[in-house]
Amino acid sequence: MSEPRASRRSLQVALGERSYPIHIGTGLLGDPAWLAPYLAGRQVMVVTNETVAPHYLARLKQGLPGDAEVRELVLPDGEATKTLASVGRIWDALLEAGFNRRCTLIALGGGVIGDMVGFAAACYQRGVAFIQVPTTLLSQVDSSVGGKTGVNHPLGKNMIGAFWQPRAVLIDTDTLQTLPAKELSAGLAEVIKYGLIRDAEFLAWLESEMAALRALEPQALAWAIERSCQLKAEVVAADETEQGVRALLNLGHTFGHAIEAHQGYGKWLHGEAVGTGMLMAAELSQRLGWLSRADVERTAAIIAAAGLPLTAPADMGVEDFLARMRLDKKNVDARLRLVLLEALGRAVIHDETPPPLLEALLVAFPRR
Ligand code: NAD
Ligand code: GLY
């Protein structure tokens, strides 16, 4: 599998008149040529959080045109702040600034900021422009692309939201230099996901390059991000609003969301929960006779190599999982729909898992 040579690469998310570019590179933040083409007008609101702002807010602002009317909003950090109340703060700030329909919101941060800012943009004056500037690996390979925006509800993750596409996704991979190792691992869960669901060759490449990725080796990182974005862009272009194939991007998420919600948002990182959830999905796929034991062991090995957990929380019983899984957005009527693996590199949506098989998995899956 070939890696990119140029330090700046561009892809397109093909959605007709709502198509947009994903630019990936180093040294992009602060480059005036980078942001300007995607601003709807002079009014610009940069939304970030208390962790990201000291590192990157000033640099991002250097890249805005001199005549822009710039406001900034720095929110508290954390998944627990991904609420309607936080989005309300963004709307308050926009209204207090007198921003109109030609304003542009810029989301500078990880998936929490990106999801909230996108949702704020979707609703403000019935929809304004926004740009994703993702600064975690997870947001660079997944959440910034595809227009899923929203917030959590105490009864379920990402339950309130909208599809609203950004005008551009601008990825400066230099920002990963300050990302904690645990967060890098969480992003690697989503990268592994693309290999498992859609690209066995990429999965094999990831197996051989995992140490380089964890060491932030630039060439390896650039290719992991680019290939992930390509795969996500293909899926989103084929099924923007998740009527079919897009649901495959949720491999591991039904189990993972149950873990996140049961533990209380923020205790487990989203990517950590997805890592464990993907192993649970692989184990269930083996129980259905689709994957071999060796496939499951390969899945466990790459998840472990990324620094992700292989066990579920000790305090989660079978009913704790099932109750949360029944709330999953993929379910139709009372049927539980799961993303499972027919083979490594080929995922399917399955709504006929016999309940005793799922329960047996939930009983047997290791806890810690
Ligand atoms: P996050 O936004 O909470 O960021 C993780 C942590 O890293 C935070 O503490 C953040 O402040 C910090 N951080 C961000 N960039 C940094 C940097 N460059 N250097 C140092 N610290 C930095 O979490 P995340 O993993 O980016 O995103 C998870 C969220 O994304 C979840 O809410 C999940 O539901 C959502 N998500 C959405 C989609 C989608 O399609 N919209 C897809 C996957 C995940
Ligand atoms: N992260 C799942 C999706 O964007 O559809």
Tab-separated table of C-alpha atoms and ligand atoms in Angstrom:
chain	number	residue	atom	x	y	z
A	1	MET	CA	0.000	0.000	0.000
A	2	SER	CA	1.514	3.318	-1.064
A	3	GLU	CA	1.987	6.220	1.316
A	4	PRO	CA	1.670	9.860	0.227
A	5	ARG	CA	4.829	11.789	-0.659
A	6	ALA	CA	3.698	15.402	-0.683
A	7	SER	CA	3.315	17.055	2.730
A	8	ARG	CA	-0.063	18.542	1.759
A	9	ARG	CA	-2.851	16.381	0.388
A	10	SER	CA	-6.458	17.105	-0.522
A	11	LEU	CA	-9.516	14.901	-0.855
A	12	GLN	CA	-13.096	15.686	-1.696
A	13	VAL	CA	-16.301	14.605	0.030
A	14	ALA	CA	-18.610	14.282	-2.981
A	15	LEU	CA	-22.062	15.496	-1.992
A	16	GLY	CA	-23.205	17.474	-5.010
A	17	GLU	CA	-23.588	21.155	-4.220
A	18	ARG	CA	-22.617	20.447	-0.592
A	19	SER	CA	-19.287	18.845	-1.582
A	20	TYR	CA	-16.265	19.995	0.373
A	21	PRO	CA	-12.534	19.435	0.590
A	22	ILE	CA	-10.463	17.783	3.271
A	23	HIS	CA	-6.965	19.293	3.326
A	24	ILE	CA	-4.314	17.358	5.247
A	25	GLY	CA	-0.816	18.625	5.931
A	26	THR	CA	1.728	20.141	8.256
A	27	GLY	CA	2.279	23.813	8.974
A	28	LEU	CA	-1.251	24.682	7.810
A	29	LEU	CA	-2.591	26.379	10.947
A	30	GLY	CA	-2.008	30.099	10.593
A	31	ASP	CA	-1.548	29.958	6.817
A	32	PRO	CA	-3.793	32.747	5.405
A	33	ALA	CA	-4.436	30.780	2.221
A	34	TRP	CA	-5.913	27.953	4.212
A	35	LEU	CA	-9.081	29.328	5.813
A	36	ALA	CA	-10.048	32.306	3.676
A	37	PRO	CA	-11.653	30.424	0.744
A	38	TYR	CA	-14.198	28.828	3.079
A	39	LEU	CA	-15.454	31.856	4.982
A	40	ALA	CA	-19.023	32.838	4.105
A	41	GLY	CA	-18.498	36.505	4.999
A	42	ARG	CA	-16.552	38.764	7.377
A	43	GLN	CA	-18.133	37.510	10.625
A	44	VAL	CA	-16.166	34.616	12.124
A	45	MET	CA	-16.677	32.884	15.474
A	46	VAL	CA	-13.914	30.501	16.565
A	47	VAL	CA	-15.102	28.006	19.156
A	48	THR	CA	-12.578	25.934	21.060
A	49	ASN	CA	-11.952	24.703	24.587
A	50	GLU	CA	-9.716	25.530	27.544
A	51	THR	CA	-7.188	22.804	26.663
A	52	VAL	CA	-6.822	23.537	22.967
A	53	ALA	CA	-6.977	27.348	23.107
A	54	PRO	CA	-3.544	27.929	24.705
A	55	HIS	CA	-1.885	25.733	22.072
A	56	TYR	CA	-3.611	26.760	18.853
A	57	LEU	CA	-6.131	29.599	19.082
A	58	ALA	CA	-3.675	32.430	18.442
A	59	ARG	CA	-2.084	30.563	15.528
A	60	LEU	CA	-5.445	29.857	13.925
A	61	LYS	CA	-6.452	33.510	14.234
A	62	GLN	CA	-3.261	34.554	12.416
A	63	GLY	CA	-4.662	32.753	9.384
A	64	LEU	CA	-7.870	34.835	9.260
A	65	PRO	CA	-8.158	37.799	6.865
A	66	GLY	CA	-7.274	41.191	8.354
A	67	ASP	CA	-10.761	42.590	7.753
A	68	ALA	CA	-12.584	39.695	9.436
A	69	GLU	CA	-14.806	40.488	12.425
A	70	VAL	CA	-13.507	37.769	14.730
A	71	ARG	CA	-15.047	36.547	18.000
A	72	GLU	CA	-13.872	33.632	20.070
A	73	LEU	CA	-15.600	31.365	22.570
A	74	VAL	CA	-13.579	29.092	24.827
A	75	LEU	CA	-15.721	26.358	26.373
A	76	PRO	CA	-14.781	23.991	29.214
A	77	ASP	CA	-13.145	20.726	28.170
A	78	GLY	CA	-14.639	17.250	28.230
A	79	GLU	CA	-17.304	14.877	26.933
A	80	ALA	CA	-19.502	15.799	29.903
A	81	THR	CA	-19.818	19.306	28.435
A	82	LYS	CA	-21.249	18.008	25.136
A	83	THR	CA	-24.702	19.242	26.070
A	84	LEU	CA	-27.461	21.431	24.761
A	85	ALA	CA	-26.493	23.960	27.447
A	86	SER	CA	-23.026	24.343	25.900
A	87	VAL	CA	-24.522	24.743	22.444
A	88	GLY	CA	-26.786	27.391	23.994
A	89	ARG	CA	-23.656	29.291	25.005
A	90	ILE	CA	-22.543	29.331	21.359
A	91	TRP	CA	-25.936	30.676	20.228
A	92	ASP	CA	-25.832	33.291	23.013
A	93	ALA	CA	-22.394	34.439	21.875
A	94	LEU	CA	-23.494	34.638	18.232
A	95	LEU	CA	-26.569	36.674	19.071
A	96	GLU	CA	-24.687	38.960	21.471
A	97	ALA	CA	-22.171	39.622	18.685
A	98	GLY	CA	-25.016	40.390	16.278
A	99	PHE	CA	-23.842	37.732	13.816
A	100	ASN	CA	-26.026	37.209	10.771
A	101	ARG	CA	-26.643	34.376	8.299
A	102	ARG	CA	-23.369	35.078	6.474
A	103	CYS	CA	-21.292	34.268	9.559
A	104	THR	CA	-18.906	31.304	9.762
A	105	LEU	CA	-18.253	29.141	12.807
A	106	ILE	CA	-14.859	27.489	13.134
A	107	ALA	CA	-14.591	24.389	15.307
A	108	LEU	CA	-11.043	24.201	16.691
A	109	GLY	CA	-10.640	21.060	18.774
A	110	GLY	CA	-11.564	17.422	19.016
A	111	GLY	CA	-14.826	15.654	18.281
A	112	VAL	CA	-16.639	17.189	21.236
A	113	ILE	CA	-16.072	20.724	19.959
A	114	GLY	CA	-16.651	19.693	16.332
A	115	ASP	CA	-19.966	17.981	17.063
A	116	MET	CA	-21.253	20.888	19.174
A	117	VAL	CA	-20.144	23.637	16.807
A	118	GLY	CA	-21.628	21.794	13.837
A	119	PHE	CA	-24.945	21.475	15.646
A	120	ALA	CA	-24.860	25.132	16.672
A	121	ALA	CA	-24.215	26.044	13.011
A	122	ALA	CA	-27.019	23.764	11.790
A	123	CYS	CA	-29.592	25.585	13.920
A	124	TYR	CA	-28.352	29.183	14.131
A	125	GLN	CA	-30.692	31.235	11.963
A	126	ARG	CA	-31.715	27.891	10.382
A	127	GLY	CA	-28.203	27.089	9.234
A	128	VAL	CA	-24.890	28.897	8.780
A	129	ALA	CA	-21.454	27.934	7.476
A	130	PHE	CA	-18.926	26.085	9.590
A	131	ILE	CA	-15.386	24.820	9.158
A	132	GLN	CA	-13.866	21.866	10.954
A	133	VAL	CA	-10.298	22.278	12.229
A	134	PRO	CA	-9.888	18.977	14.068
A	135	THR	CA	-6.988	18.644	16.507
A	136	THR	CA	-7.284	15.067	17.806
A	137	LEU	CA	-6.539	11.980	15.741
A	138	LEU	CA	-10.090	10.775	16.299
A	139	SER	CA	-11.585	13.976	14.964
A	140	GLN	CA	-9.140	14.095	12.038
A	141	VAL	CA	-9.999	10.588	10.840
A	142	ASP	CA	-13.655	10.456	11.712
A	143	SER	CA	-15.824	13.021	13.456
A	144	SER	CA	-14.900	16.085	11.387
A	145	VAL	CA	-15.913	14.352	8.145
A	146	GLY	CA	-19.487	13.546	7.211
A	147	GLY	CA	-21.672	16.136	8.909
A	148	LYS	CA	-22.948	14.250	11.933
A	149	THR	CA	-23.361	16.914	14.581
A	150	GLY	CA	-25.023	16.946	17.972
A	151	VAL	CA	-24.903	16.546	21.722
A	152	ASN	CA	-25.427	13.859	24.344
A	153	HIS	CA	-28.553	13.320	26.422
A	154	PRO	CA	-28.379	11.753	29.898
A	155	LEU	CA	-30.293	8.785	28.440
A	156	GLY	CA	-28.129	8.276	25.375
A	157	LYS	CA	-25.057	9.361	23.482
A	158	ASN	CA	-25.425	11.752	20.512
A	159	MET	CA	-29.206	11.483	20.769
A	160	ILE	CA	-29.896	15.108	19.853
A	161	GLY	CA	-28.402	16.361	16.597
A	162	ALA	CA	-28.551	17.069	12.890
A	163	PHE	CA	-26.773	16.242	9.665
A	164	TRP	CA	-24.996	19.448	8.684
A	165	GLN	CA	-21.947	19.382	6.452
A	166	PRO	CA	-18.949	21.663	6.998
A	167	ARG	CA	-17.580	23.854	4.207
A	168	ALA	CA	-14.130	22.344	4.645
A	169	VAL	CA	-12.145	20.066	6.919
A	170	LEU	CA	-8.685	21.469	7.562
A	171	ILE	CA	-6.303	18.996	9.196
A	172	ASP	CA	-2.935	20.219	10.450
A	173	THR	CA	-1.244	17.052	11.643
A	174	ASP	CA	1.280	19.115	13.654
A	175	THR	CA	-1.450	19.520	16.280
A	176	LEU	CA	-1.061	15.848	17.195
A	177	GLN	CA	2.323	16.626	18.760
A	178	THR	CA	0.586	17.923	21.897
A	179	LEU	CA	-2.069	15.198	22.057
A	180	PRO	CA	-1.834	12.894	25.115
A	181	ALA	CA	-0.877	9.296	24.220
A	182	LYS	CA	-4.188	7.968	25.550
A	183	GLU	CA	-6.061	10.245	23.132
A	184	LEU	CA	-3.858	9.118	20.260
A	185	SER	CA	-4.783	5.511	21.065
A	186	ALA	CA	-8.462	6.464	21.106
A	187	GLY	CA	-8.087	7.880	17.579
A	188	LEU	CA	-6.293	4.732	16.443
A	189	ALA	CA	-9.440	2.770	17.355
A	190	GLU	CA	-11.339	4.559	14.582
A	191	VAL	CA	-8.424	4.089	12.152
A	192	ILE	CA	-8.430	0.334	12.871
A	193	LYS	CA	-12.204	0.403	12.381
A	194	TYR	CA	-11.808	1.426	8.716
A	195	GLY	CA	-9.468	-1.494	8.085
A	196	LEU	CA	-11.810	-3.944	9.795
A	197	ILE	CA	-14.950	-2.813	7.980
A	198	ARG	CA	-13.666	-2.021	4.496
A	199	ASP	CA	-9.999	-2.488	3.710
A	200	ALA	CA	-8.099	-5.633	4.688
A	201	GLU	CA	-4.945	-4.335	2.994
A	202	PHE	CA	-5.042	-1.173	5.118
A	203	LEU	CA	-5.567	-3.345	8.201
A	204	ALA	CA	-2.403	-5.298	7.371
A	205	TRP	CA	-0.522	-2.022	6.811
A	206	LEU	CA	-1.711	-0.797	10.218
A	207	GLU	CA	-0.492	-4.002	11.847
A	208	SER	CA	2.995	-3.387	10.502
A	209	GLU	CA	3.038	0.375	11.192
A	210	MET	CA	1.362	0.578	14.605
A	211	ALA	CA	4.612	1.351	16.461
A	212	ALA	CA	5.439	4.120	13.959
A	213	LEU	CA	1.961	5.569	14.363
A	214	ARG	CA	2.204	5.597	18.141
A	215	ALA	CA	5.593	7.328	17.795
A	216	LEU	CA	3.919	9.993	15.587
A	217	GLU	CA	6.137	9.147	12.608
A	218	PRO	CA	4.942	11.800	10.100
A	219	GLN	CA	4.823	9.708	6.935
A	220	ALA	CA	2.894	6.872	8.587
A	221	LEU	CA	0.542	9.264	10.357
A	222	ALA	CA	-0.206	11.176	7.148
A	223	TRP	CA	-1.150	7.987	5.323
A	224	ALA	CA	-3.269	6.637	8.196
A	225	ILE	CA	-5.230	9.910	8.235
A	226	GLU	CA	-5.523	10.186	4.468
A	227	ARG	CA	-6.653	6.588	3.951
A	228	SER	CA	-9.142	6.863	6.822
A	229	CYS	CA	-10.576	10.076	5.371
A	230	GLN	CA	-10.776	8.491	1.894
A	231	LEU	CA	-12.708	5.542	3.273
A	232	LYS	CA	-15.009	7.737	5.315
A	233	ALA	CA	-15.586	10.139	2.398
A	234	GLU	CA	-16.565	7.219	0.136
A	235	VAL	CA	-19.099	5.946	2.638
A	236	VAL	CA	-20.566	9.390	3.350
A	237	ALA	CA	-20.860	10.164	-0.364
A	238	ALA	CA	-22.748	6.895	-0.856
A	239	ASP	CA	-25.093	7.327	2.111
A	240	GLU	CA	-25.017	10.778	3.722
A	241	THR	CA	-27.891	10.278	6.162
A	242	GLU	CA	-27.210	6.679	7.128
A	243	GLN	CA	-30.003	4.859	5.360
A	244	GLY	CA	-27.710	1.907	4.709
A	245	VAL	CA	-23.961	1.491	4.274
A	246	ARG	CA	-22.975	4.387	6.586
A	247	ALA	CA	-24.155	2.351	9.554
A	248	LEU	CA	-21.084	0.159	9.004
A	249	LEU	CA	-18.992	3.021	10.400
A	250	ASN	CA	-20.549	2.103	13.729
A	251	LEU	CA	-18.579	-1.118	14.150
A	252	GLY	CA	-18.049	-1.525	17.891
A	253	HIS	CA	-20.143	1.546	18.671
A	254	THR	CA	-23.302	-0.207	19.943
A	255	PHE	CA	-21.267	-1.952	22.629
A	256	GLY	CA	-19.014	1.088	23.031
A	257	HIS	CA	-21.825	3.597	23.492
A	258	ALA	CA	-23.324	1.301	26.132
A	259	ILE	CA	-20.009	1.366	28.010
A	260	GLU	CA	-19.648	5.142	27.712
A	261	ALA	CA	-23.198	5.887	28.847
A	262	HIS	CA	-23.148	3.366	31.703
A	263	GLN	CA	-19.840	4.658	33.049
A	264	GLY	CA	-20.884	8.313	32.743
A	265	TYR	CA	-19.579	10.319	29.800
A	266	GLY	CA	-15.874	11.025	29.994
A	267	LYS	CA	-14.819	8.093	32.204
A	268	TRP	CA	-13.949	5.945	29.211
A	269	LEU	CA	-12.735	7.761	26.105
A	270	HIS	CA	-15.014	7.241	23.107
A	271	GLY	CA	-12.210	5.532	21.175
A	272	GLU	CA	-11.368	3.251	24.109
A	273	ALA	CA	-14.994	2.136	24.300
A	274	VAL	CA	-15.044	1.616	20.520
A	275	GLY	CA	-11.848	-0.473	20.766
A	276	THR	CA	-13.410	-2.838	23.300
A	277	GLY	CA	-16.696	-2.746	21.366
A	278	MET	CA	-14.961	-3.829	18.152
A	279	LEU	CA	-13.488	-6.825	19.944
A	280	MET	CA	-16.949	-7.678	21.301
A	281	ALA	CA	-18.325	-7.455	17.749
A	282	ALA	CA	-15.511	-9.705	16.494
A	283	GLU	CA	-16.196	-12.244	19.246
A	284	LEU	CA	-19.899	-12.250	18.378
A	285	SER	CA	-19.036	-12.646	14.689
A	286	GLN	CA	-17.026	-15.725	15.612
A	287	ARG	CA	-19.956	-17.122	17.616
A	288	LEU	CA	-22.064	-16.696	14.458
A	289	GLY	CA	-19.495	-18.760	12.554
A	290	TRP	CA	-18.210	-15.898	10.393
A	291	LEU	CA	-14.758	-15.150	11.820
A	292	SER	CA	-12.179	-17.746	12.785
A	293	ARG	CA	-10.526	-17.795	16.206
A	294	ALA	CA	-7.344	-16.566	14.481
A	295	ASP	CA	-9.282	-13.564	13.061
A	296	VAL	CA	-10.517	-12.657	16.542
A	297	GLU	CA	-7.003	-12.974	17.930
A	298	ARG	CA	-5.675	-10.726	15.147
A	299	THR	CA	-8.366	-8.175	16.021
A	300	ALA	CA	-7.452	-8.326	19.708
A	301	ALA	CA	-3.741	-7.997	18.878
A	302	ILE	CA	-4.104	-4.820	16.815
A	303	ILE	CA	-6.437	-3.243	19.389
A	304	ALA	CA	-3.911	-4.043	22.128
A	305	ALA	CA	-1.019	-2.783	19.965
A	306	ALA	CA	-2.836	0.561	19.679
A	307	GLY	CA	-2.839	0.785	23.489
A	308	LEU	CA	-6.569	0.159	23.852
A	309	PRO	CA	-8.415	-1.947	26.463
A	310	LEU	CA	-9.519	-5.503	25.682
A	311	THR	CA	-11.905	-5.868	28.608
A	312	ALA	CA	-15.270	-4.362	29.541
A	313	PRO	CA	-15.901	-2.545	32.841
A	314	ALA	CA	-16.225	-4.879	35.820
A	315	ASP	CA	-19.448	-3.264	37.011
A	316	MET	CA	-21.388	-3.836	33.761
A	317	GLY	CA	-23.731	-6.816	33.809
A	318	VAL	CA	-25.541	-8.338	30.833
A	319	GLU	CA	-28.714	-6.302	31.465
A	320	ASP	CA	-26.668	-3.092	31.752
A	321	PHE	CA	-25.398	-3.709	28.224
A	322	LEU	CA	-28.749	-4.771	26.798
A	323	ALA	CA	-30.708	-1.854	28.251
A	324	ARG	CA	-28.282	0.662	26.710
A	325	MET	CA	-28.003	-1.232	23.428
A	326	ARG	CA	-31.788	-1.178	22.980
A	327	LEU	CA	-31.556	2.646	22.774
A	328	ASP	CA	-29.129	2.536	19.842
A	329	LYS	CA	-30.105	4.780	16.912
A	330	LYS	CA	-29.538	1.967	14.384
A	331	ASN	CA	-32.353	-0.152	15.843
A	332	VAL	CA	-35.559	-0.436	13.843
A	333	ASP	CA	-38.727	-1.141	15.848
A	334	ALA	CA	-37.698	-3.548	18.597
A	335	ARG	CA	-34.901	-5.220	16.631
A	336	LEU	CA	-31.324	-4.781	17.731
A	337	ARG	CA	-29.148	-3.998	14.705
A	338	LEU	CA	-25.459	-4.731	15.096
A	339	VAL	CA	-22.483	-4.146	12.843
A	340	LEU	CA	-20.586	-7.422	12.642
A	341	LEU	CA	-17.728	-8.846	10.598
A	342	GLU	CA	-18.210	-11.452	7.878
A	343	ALA	CA	-14.449	-11.353	7.418
A	344	LEU	CA	-11.626	-9.009	8.412
A	345	GLY	CA	-12.129	-6.090	6.012
A	346	ARG	CA	-15.833	-6.837	5.390
A	347	ALA	CA	-18.563	-5.621	7.739
A	348	VAL	CA	-22.318	-6.251	7.606
A	349	ILE	CA	-25.394	-4.910	9.372
A	350	HIS	CA	-27.136	-7.759	11.137
A	351	ASP	CA	-30.500	-7.697	12.892
A	352	GLU	CA	-30.966	-11.409	13.376
A	353	THR	CA	-28.484	-12.221	16.105
A	354	PRO	CA	-30.226	-14.811	18.280
A	355	PRO	CA	-30.641	-13.156	21.720
A	356	PRO	CA	-29.149	-16.166	23.575
A	357	LEU	CA	-25.967	-15.865	21.459
A	358	LEU	CA	-25.599	-12.183	22.305
A	359	GLU	CA	-26.306	-12.843	25.980
A	360	ALA	CA	-23.736	-15.648	26.046
A	361	LEU	CA	-21.155	-13.246	24.610
A	362	LEU	CA	-22.034	-10.593	27.185
A	363	VAL	CA	-21.670	-13.171	29.984
A	364	ALA	CA	-18.368	-14.533	28.699
A	365	PHE	CA	-16.628	-11.316	27.630
A	366	PRO	CA	-13.826	-10.524	30.094
A	367	ARG	CA	-14.286	-7.705	32.610
A	368	ARG	CA	-11.783	-5.739	34.612
B	1	NAD	P1	-12.366	15.378	22.630
B	1	NAD	O1	-12.923	16.357	21.720
B	1	NAD	O2	-12.898	15.312	24.019
B	1	NAD	O3	-10.785	15.559	22.684
B	1	NAD	C1	-10.027	14.727	23.509
B	1	NAD	C2	-9.156	15.529	24.477
B	1	NAD	O4	-8.031	16.033	23.768
B	1	NAD	C3	-9.846	16.718	25.108
B	1	NAD	O5	-9.394	16.868	26.427
B	1	NAD	C4	-9.340	17.868	24.232
B	1	NAD	O6	-9.402	19.102	24.889
B	1	NAD	C5	-7.928	17.447	23.988
B	1	NAD	N1	-7.280	17.960	22.798
B	1	NAD	C6	-7.843	18.169	21.589
B	1	NAD	N2	-6.880	18.476	20.713
B	1	NAD	C7	-5.717	18.503	21.378
B	1	NAD	C8	-4.386	18.733	21.003
B	1	NAD	N3	-4.032	18.949	19.735
B	1	NAD	N4	-3.424	18.688	21.958
B	1	NAD	C9	-3.766	18.412	23.239
B	1	NAD	N5	-4.991	18.142	23.659
B	1	NAD	C10	-5.952	18.184	22.718
B	1	NAD	O7	-12.526	13.888	22.036
B	1	NAD	P2	-12.332	13.258	20.593
B	1	NAD	O8	-11.807	11.907	20.837
B	1	NAD	O9	-11.627	14.156	19.675
B	1	NAD	O10	-13.828	13.144	20.075
B	1	NAD	C11	-14.778	12.354	20.741
B	1	NAD	C12	-16.151	12.863	20.412
B	1	NAD	O11	-16.374	12.758	19.019
B	1	NAD	C13	-17.270	12.089	21.078
B	1	NAD	O12	-18.201	12.982	21.609
B	1	NAD	C14	-17.878	11.291	19.949
B	1	NAD	O13	-19.246	11.033	20.150
B	1	NAD	C15	-17.652	12.206	18.793
B	1	NAD	N6	-17.625	11.528	17.509
B	1	NAD	C16	-18.393	12.065	16.528
B	1	NAD	C17	-18.366	11.493	15.270
B	1	NAD	C18	-19.131	12.135	14.158
B	1	NAD	O14	-19.236	11.537	13.089
B	1	NAD	N7	-19.642	13.326	14.345
B	1	NAD	C19	-17.570	10.367	15.016
B	1	NAD	C20	-16.805	9.857	16.060
B	1	NAD	C21	-16.834	10.457	17.299
B	2	GLY	N1	-18.798	7.949	13.046
B	2	GLY	C1	-19.895	7.382	12.337
B	2	GLY	C2	-20.389	8.200	11.193
B	2	GLY	O1	-19.902	9.272	10.928
B	2	GLY	O2	-21.290	7.808	10.546
